[in-house]
CSV table of C-alpha atoms in Angstrom, one decimal:
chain,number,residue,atom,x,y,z
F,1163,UNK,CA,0.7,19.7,-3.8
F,1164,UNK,CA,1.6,16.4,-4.1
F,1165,UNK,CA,-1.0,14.1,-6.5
F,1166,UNK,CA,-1.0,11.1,-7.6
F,1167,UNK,CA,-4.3,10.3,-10.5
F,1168,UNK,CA,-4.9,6.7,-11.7
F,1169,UNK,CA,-7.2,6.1,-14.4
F,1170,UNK,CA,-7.9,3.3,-17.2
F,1171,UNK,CA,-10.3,1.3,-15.1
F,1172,UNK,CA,-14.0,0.1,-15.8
F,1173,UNK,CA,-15.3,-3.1,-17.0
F,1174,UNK,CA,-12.9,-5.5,-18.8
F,1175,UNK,CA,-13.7,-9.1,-20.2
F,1176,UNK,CA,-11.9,-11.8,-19.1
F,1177,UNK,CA,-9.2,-13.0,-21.3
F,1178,UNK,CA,-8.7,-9.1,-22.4
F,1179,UNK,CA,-5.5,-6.7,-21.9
F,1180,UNK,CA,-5.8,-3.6,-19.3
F,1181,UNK,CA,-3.8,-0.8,-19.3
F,1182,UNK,CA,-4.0,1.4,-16.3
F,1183,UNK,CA,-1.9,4.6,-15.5
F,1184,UNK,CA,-0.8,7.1,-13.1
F,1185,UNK,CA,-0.6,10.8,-13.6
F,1186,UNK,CA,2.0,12.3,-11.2
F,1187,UNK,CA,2.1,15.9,-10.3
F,1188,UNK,CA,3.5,18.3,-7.5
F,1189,UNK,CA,7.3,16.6,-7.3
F,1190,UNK,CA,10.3,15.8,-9.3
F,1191,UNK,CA,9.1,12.5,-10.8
F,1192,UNK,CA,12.6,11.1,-12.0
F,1193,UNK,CA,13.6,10.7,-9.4
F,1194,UNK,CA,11.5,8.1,-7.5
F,1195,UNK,CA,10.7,4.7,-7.0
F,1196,UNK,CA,6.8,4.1,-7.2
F,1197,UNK,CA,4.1,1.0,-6.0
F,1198,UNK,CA,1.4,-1.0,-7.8
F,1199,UNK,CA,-0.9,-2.0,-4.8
F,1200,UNK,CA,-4.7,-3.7,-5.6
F,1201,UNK,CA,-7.2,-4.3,-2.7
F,1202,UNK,CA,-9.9,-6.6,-3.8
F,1203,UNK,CA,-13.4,-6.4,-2.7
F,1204,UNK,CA,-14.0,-6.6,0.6
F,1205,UNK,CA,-9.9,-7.6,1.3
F,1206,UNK,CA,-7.1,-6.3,2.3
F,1207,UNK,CA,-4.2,-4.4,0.5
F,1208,UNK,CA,-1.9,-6.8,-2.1
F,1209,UNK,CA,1.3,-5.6,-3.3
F,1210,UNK,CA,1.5,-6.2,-7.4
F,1211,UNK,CA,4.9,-4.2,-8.2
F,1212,UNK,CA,7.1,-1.6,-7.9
F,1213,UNK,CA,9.2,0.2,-10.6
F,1214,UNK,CA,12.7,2.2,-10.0
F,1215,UNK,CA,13.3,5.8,-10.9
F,1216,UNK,CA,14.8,4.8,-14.6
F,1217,UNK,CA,12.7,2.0,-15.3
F,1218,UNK,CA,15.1,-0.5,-14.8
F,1219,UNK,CA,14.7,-2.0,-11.5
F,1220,UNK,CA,11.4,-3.9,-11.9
F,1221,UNK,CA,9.8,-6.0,-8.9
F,1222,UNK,CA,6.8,-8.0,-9.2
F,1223,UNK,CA,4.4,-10.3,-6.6
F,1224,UNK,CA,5.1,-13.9,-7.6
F,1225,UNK,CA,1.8,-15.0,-8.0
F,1226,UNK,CA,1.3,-11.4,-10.3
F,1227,UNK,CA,4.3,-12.1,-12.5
F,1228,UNK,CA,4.5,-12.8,-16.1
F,1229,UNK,CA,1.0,-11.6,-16.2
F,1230,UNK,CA,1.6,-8.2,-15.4
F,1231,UNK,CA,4.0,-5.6,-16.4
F,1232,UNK,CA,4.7,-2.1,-15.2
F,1233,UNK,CA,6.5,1.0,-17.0
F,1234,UNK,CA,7.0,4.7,-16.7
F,1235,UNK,CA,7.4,7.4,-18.7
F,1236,UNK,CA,9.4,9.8,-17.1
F,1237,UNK,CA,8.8,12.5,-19.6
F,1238,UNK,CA,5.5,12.4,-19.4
F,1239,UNK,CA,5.5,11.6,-15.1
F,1240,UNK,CA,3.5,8.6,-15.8
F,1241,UNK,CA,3.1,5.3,-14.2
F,1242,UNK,CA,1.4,2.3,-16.4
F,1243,UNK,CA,0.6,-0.9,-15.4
F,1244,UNK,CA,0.0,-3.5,-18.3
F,1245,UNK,CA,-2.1,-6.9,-17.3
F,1246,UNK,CA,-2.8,-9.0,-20.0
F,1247,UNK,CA,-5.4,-11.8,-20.1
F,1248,UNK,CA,-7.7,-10.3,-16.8
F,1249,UNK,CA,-9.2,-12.9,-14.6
F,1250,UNK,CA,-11.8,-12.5,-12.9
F,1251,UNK,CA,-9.5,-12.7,-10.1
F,1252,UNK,CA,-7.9,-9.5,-11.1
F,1253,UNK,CA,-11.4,-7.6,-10.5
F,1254,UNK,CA,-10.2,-5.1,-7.2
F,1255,UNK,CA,-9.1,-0.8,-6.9
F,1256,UNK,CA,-5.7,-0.4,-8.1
F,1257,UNK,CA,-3.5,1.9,-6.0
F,1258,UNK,CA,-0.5,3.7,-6.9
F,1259,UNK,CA,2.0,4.8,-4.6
F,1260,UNK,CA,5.5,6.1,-3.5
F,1261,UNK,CA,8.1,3.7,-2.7
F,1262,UNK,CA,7.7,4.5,1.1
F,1263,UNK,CA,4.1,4.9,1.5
F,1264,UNK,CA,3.7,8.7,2.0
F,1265,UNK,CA,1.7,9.5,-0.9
F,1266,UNK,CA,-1.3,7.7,-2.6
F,1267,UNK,CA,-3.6,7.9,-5.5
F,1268,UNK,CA,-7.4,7.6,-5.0
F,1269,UNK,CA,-7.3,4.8,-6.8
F,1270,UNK,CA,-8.9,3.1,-10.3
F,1271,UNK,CA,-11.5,0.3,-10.3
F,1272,UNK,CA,-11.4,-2.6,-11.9
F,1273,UNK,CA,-14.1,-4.7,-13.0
F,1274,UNK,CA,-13.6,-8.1,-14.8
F,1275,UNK,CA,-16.9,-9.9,-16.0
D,357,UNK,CA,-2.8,-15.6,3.1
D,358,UNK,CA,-1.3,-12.7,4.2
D,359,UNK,CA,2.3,-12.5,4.8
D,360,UNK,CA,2.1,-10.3,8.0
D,361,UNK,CA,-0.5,-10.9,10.6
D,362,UNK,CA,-3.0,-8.8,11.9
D,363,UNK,CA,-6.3,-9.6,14.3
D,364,UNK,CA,-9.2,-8.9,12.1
D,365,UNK,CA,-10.8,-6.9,14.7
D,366,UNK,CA,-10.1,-4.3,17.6
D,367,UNK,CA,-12.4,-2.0,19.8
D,368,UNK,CA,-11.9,0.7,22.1
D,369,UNK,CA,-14.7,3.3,23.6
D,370,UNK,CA,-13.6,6.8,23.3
D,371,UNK,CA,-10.5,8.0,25.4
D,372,UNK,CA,-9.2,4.5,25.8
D,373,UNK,CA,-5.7,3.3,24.4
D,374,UNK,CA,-5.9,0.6,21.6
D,375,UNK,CA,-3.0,-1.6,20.7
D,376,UNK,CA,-2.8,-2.7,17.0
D,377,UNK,CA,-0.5,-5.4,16.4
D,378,UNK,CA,1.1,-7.0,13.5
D,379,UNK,CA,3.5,-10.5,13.5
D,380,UNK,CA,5.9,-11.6,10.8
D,381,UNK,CA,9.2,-13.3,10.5
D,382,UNK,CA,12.8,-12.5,10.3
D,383,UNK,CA,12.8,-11.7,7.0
D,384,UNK,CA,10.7,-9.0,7.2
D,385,UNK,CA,9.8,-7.3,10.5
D,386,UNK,CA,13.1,-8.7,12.0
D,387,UNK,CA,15.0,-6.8,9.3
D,388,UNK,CA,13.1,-4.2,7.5
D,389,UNK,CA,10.8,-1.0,8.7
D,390,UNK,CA,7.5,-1.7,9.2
D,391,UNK,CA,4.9,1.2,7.9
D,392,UNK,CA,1.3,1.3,8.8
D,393,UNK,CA,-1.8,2.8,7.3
D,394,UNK,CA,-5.4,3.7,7.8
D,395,UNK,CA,-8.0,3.4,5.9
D,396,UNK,CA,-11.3,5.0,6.3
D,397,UNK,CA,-13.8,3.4,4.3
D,398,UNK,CA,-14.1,4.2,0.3
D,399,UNK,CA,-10.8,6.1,0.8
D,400,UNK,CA,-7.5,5.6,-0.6
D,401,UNK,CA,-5.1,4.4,2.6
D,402,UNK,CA,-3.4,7.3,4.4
D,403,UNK,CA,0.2,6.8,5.7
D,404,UNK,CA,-0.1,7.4,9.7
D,405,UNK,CA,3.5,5.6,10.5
D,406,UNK,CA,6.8,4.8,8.9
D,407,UNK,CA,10.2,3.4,10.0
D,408,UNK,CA,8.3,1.5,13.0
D,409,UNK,CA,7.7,4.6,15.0
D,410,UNK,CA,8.0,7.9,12.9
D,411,UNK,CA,4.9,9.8,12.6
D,412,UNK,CA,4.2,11.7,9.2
D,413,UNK,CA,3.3,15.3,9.4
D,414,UNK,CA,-0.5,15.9,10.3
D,415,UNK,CA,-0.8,12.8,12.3
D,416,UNK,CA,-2.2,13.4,15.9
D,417,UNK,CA,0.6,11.8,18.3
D,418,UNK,CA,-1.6,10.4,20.0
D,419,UNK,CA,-0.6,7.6,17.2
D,420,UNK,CA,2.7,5.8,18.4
D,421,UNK,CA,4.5,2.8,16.7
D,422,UNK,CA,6.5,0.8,18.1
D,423,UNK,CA,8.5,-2.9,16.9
D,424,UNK,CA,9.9,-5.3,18.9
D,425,UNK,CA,11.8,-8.8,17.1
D,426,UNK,CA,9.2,-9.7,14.4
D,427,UNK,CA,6.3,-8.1,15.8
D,428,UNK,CA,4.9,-4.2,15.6
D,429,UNK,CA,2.6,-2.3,17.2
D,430,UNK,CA,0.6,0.2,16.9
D,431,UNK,CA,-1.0,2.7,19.6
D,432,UNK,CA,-3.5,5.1,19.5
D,433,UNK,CA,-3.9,6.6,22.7
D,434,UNK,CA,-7.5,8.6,24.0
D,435,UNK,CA,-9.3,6.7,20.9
D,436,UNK,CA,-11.5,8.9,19.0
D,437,UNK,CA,-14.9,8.2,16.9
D,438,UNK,CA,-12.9,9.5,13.9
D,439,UNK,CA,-10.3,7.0,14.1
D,440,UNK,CA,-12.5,4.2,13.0
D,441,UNK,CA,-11.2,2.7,9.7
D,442,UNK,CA,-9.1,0.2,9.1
D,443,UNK,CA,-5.6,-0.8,10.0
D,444,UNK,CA,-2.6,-2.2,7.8
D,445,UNK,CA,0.9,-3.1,8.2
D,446,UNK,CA,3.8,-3.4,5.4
D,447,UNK,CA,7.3,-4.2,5.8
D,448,UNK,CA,9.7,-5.7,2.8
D,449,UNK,CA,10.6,-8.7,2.5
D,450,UNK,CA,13.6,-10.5,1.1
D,451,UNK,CA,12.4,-13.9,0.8
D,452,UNK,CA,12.5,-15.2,-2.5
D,453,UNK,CA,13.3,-11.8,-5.1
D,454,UNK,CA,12.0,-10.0,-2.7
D,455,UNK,CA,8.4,-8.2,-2.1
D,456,UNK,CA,6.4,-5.9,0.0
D,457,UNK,CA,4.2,-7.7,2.6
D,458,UNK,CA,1.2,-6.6,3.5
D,459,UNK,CA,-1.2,-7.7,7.0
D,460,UNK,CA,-4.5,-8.8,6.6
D,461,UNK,CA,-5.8,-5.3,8.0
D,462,UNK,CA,-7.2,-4.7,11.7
D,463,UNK,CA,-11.1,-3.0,11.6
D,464,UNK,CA,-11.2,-0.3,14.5
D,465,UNK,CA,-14.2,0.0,15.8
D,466,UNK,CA,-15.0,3.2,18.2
D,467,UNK,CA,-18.2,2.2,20.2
C-alpha cells in the first residue's frame, strides 16, 4: 500500500524556521518526482514546490521562493520541506504528493501566531 | 488569484449530470494535461482524473473529463449525495520557470 505521512507541524512563531517532512512507504521512492502543495484556511489548493527523483531538479512557486526550500533523502524515503522566517501568511495544511497527482498525504497543519 | 478558473459553486439534485469547468491559457491548458481532484471536507484531495480524461482506478465512470483549447471539463453523470466535496483543477505551466497551476476550486453541492 501506497502512503504518504507528513509530520512537523503545530504552532510556530513568526519570524521562526519550520521543518516539515514526509515519510514515504509502499513504492520504490528513488525513483520519483514528488509535490509540496499548502491549502490555507478556508482556500483553495497552492502549489509551493516540487523536487526530482535525485534532488537535483528543484521547482519553487515564485511568490514561495527564496523562503522555502525542499530536499529528500532518498535513503531514508523522505521528503522535507524547509521555510524559514514563517509568516503568518504561511499558516495553512501542507500536502505532499506525487508528481502526477495519484497519491497524497493526509496532510500536516500549520499554525503561525 | 488563481491561475486556472473555476465557478465557486455548482449544484445538481440526485441523478442529474453536473458539468465542472475550469479556463486557463495556452500555456497551460492549451499545452499541458489537466488533472482534477475532489475533496471531501477535512480530507486530503483524492485524484478522480488525469491526462484530461483518464479515470484512476476506483473512480465510478460516471466521472468523465474532457478538455477542449484552454478550457476543461469535468462531468459527473446521475449525481450522487456522496459526491459533494469540492472540485479542483491543475495543469503545468511553463510561464515564467515554470509551475503547477491550480483553480480556485468548485463546491458541489447535492441538494
Amino acid at each position: 500500500e501506497v502512503l504518504l505521512v507528513e509530520s512537523g507541524g503545530g504552532l510556530v512563531k513568526p519570524g521562526g524556521p519550520l521543518r516539515l517532512s514526509c515519510v514515504a512507504s509502499g513504492f520504490n521512492f528513488s525513483e520519483y518526482t514528488f509535490n509540496w502543495v499548502r491549502q490555507r484556511p478556508g482556500k483553495g489548493l497552492e502549489w509551493v514546490a516540487s523536487i526530482g527523483p535525485r534532488g537535483r531538479s528543484l521547482d519553487y512557486a515564485e511568490a514561495l521562493r527564496g523562503r522555502f526550500v525542499v530536499s529528500r533523502d532518498n535513503l531514508k524515503n523522505t521528503l522535507f520541506l524547509n521555510v524559514s522566517e514563517v509568516m503568518t501568511d504561511d499558516t495553512a495544511v501542507y500536502f505532499c504528493a506525487t508528481e502526477v497527482w495519484d497519491f497524497w498525504g493526509r496532510g500536516t497543519l500549520v499554525t503561525v501566531s | 488569484q488563481s491561475v486556472l478558473t473555476q465557478s465557486p459553486s455548482a449544484s445538481g439534485t440526485p441523478g442529474q449530470t453536473v458539468t465542472i469547468s475550469c479556463s486557463g491559457s495556452s500555456s497551460n491548458i492549451g499545452s499541458h494535461y489537466v488533472y482534477w481532484f475532489q475533496q471531501v471536507a477535512g480530507s486530503a484531495p483524492r485524484l478522480v482524473m488525469f491526462r484530461n480524461r483518464q479515470r484512476p482506478s476506483g473512480v465510478p465512470d460516471r466521472f468523465s473529463g474532457s478538455k477542449t483549447g484552454t478550457s476543461a471539463s469535468l462531468v459527473i453523470s446521475a449525481v450522487r449525495p456522496e459526491d459533494e466535496a469540492d472540485y479542483f483543477c491543475v495543469a503545468w505551466d511553463n510561464t515564467l520557470t515554470g509551475l503547477w497551476a491550480f483553480g480556485g476550486g468548485t463546491k458541489l453541492t447535492v441538494v
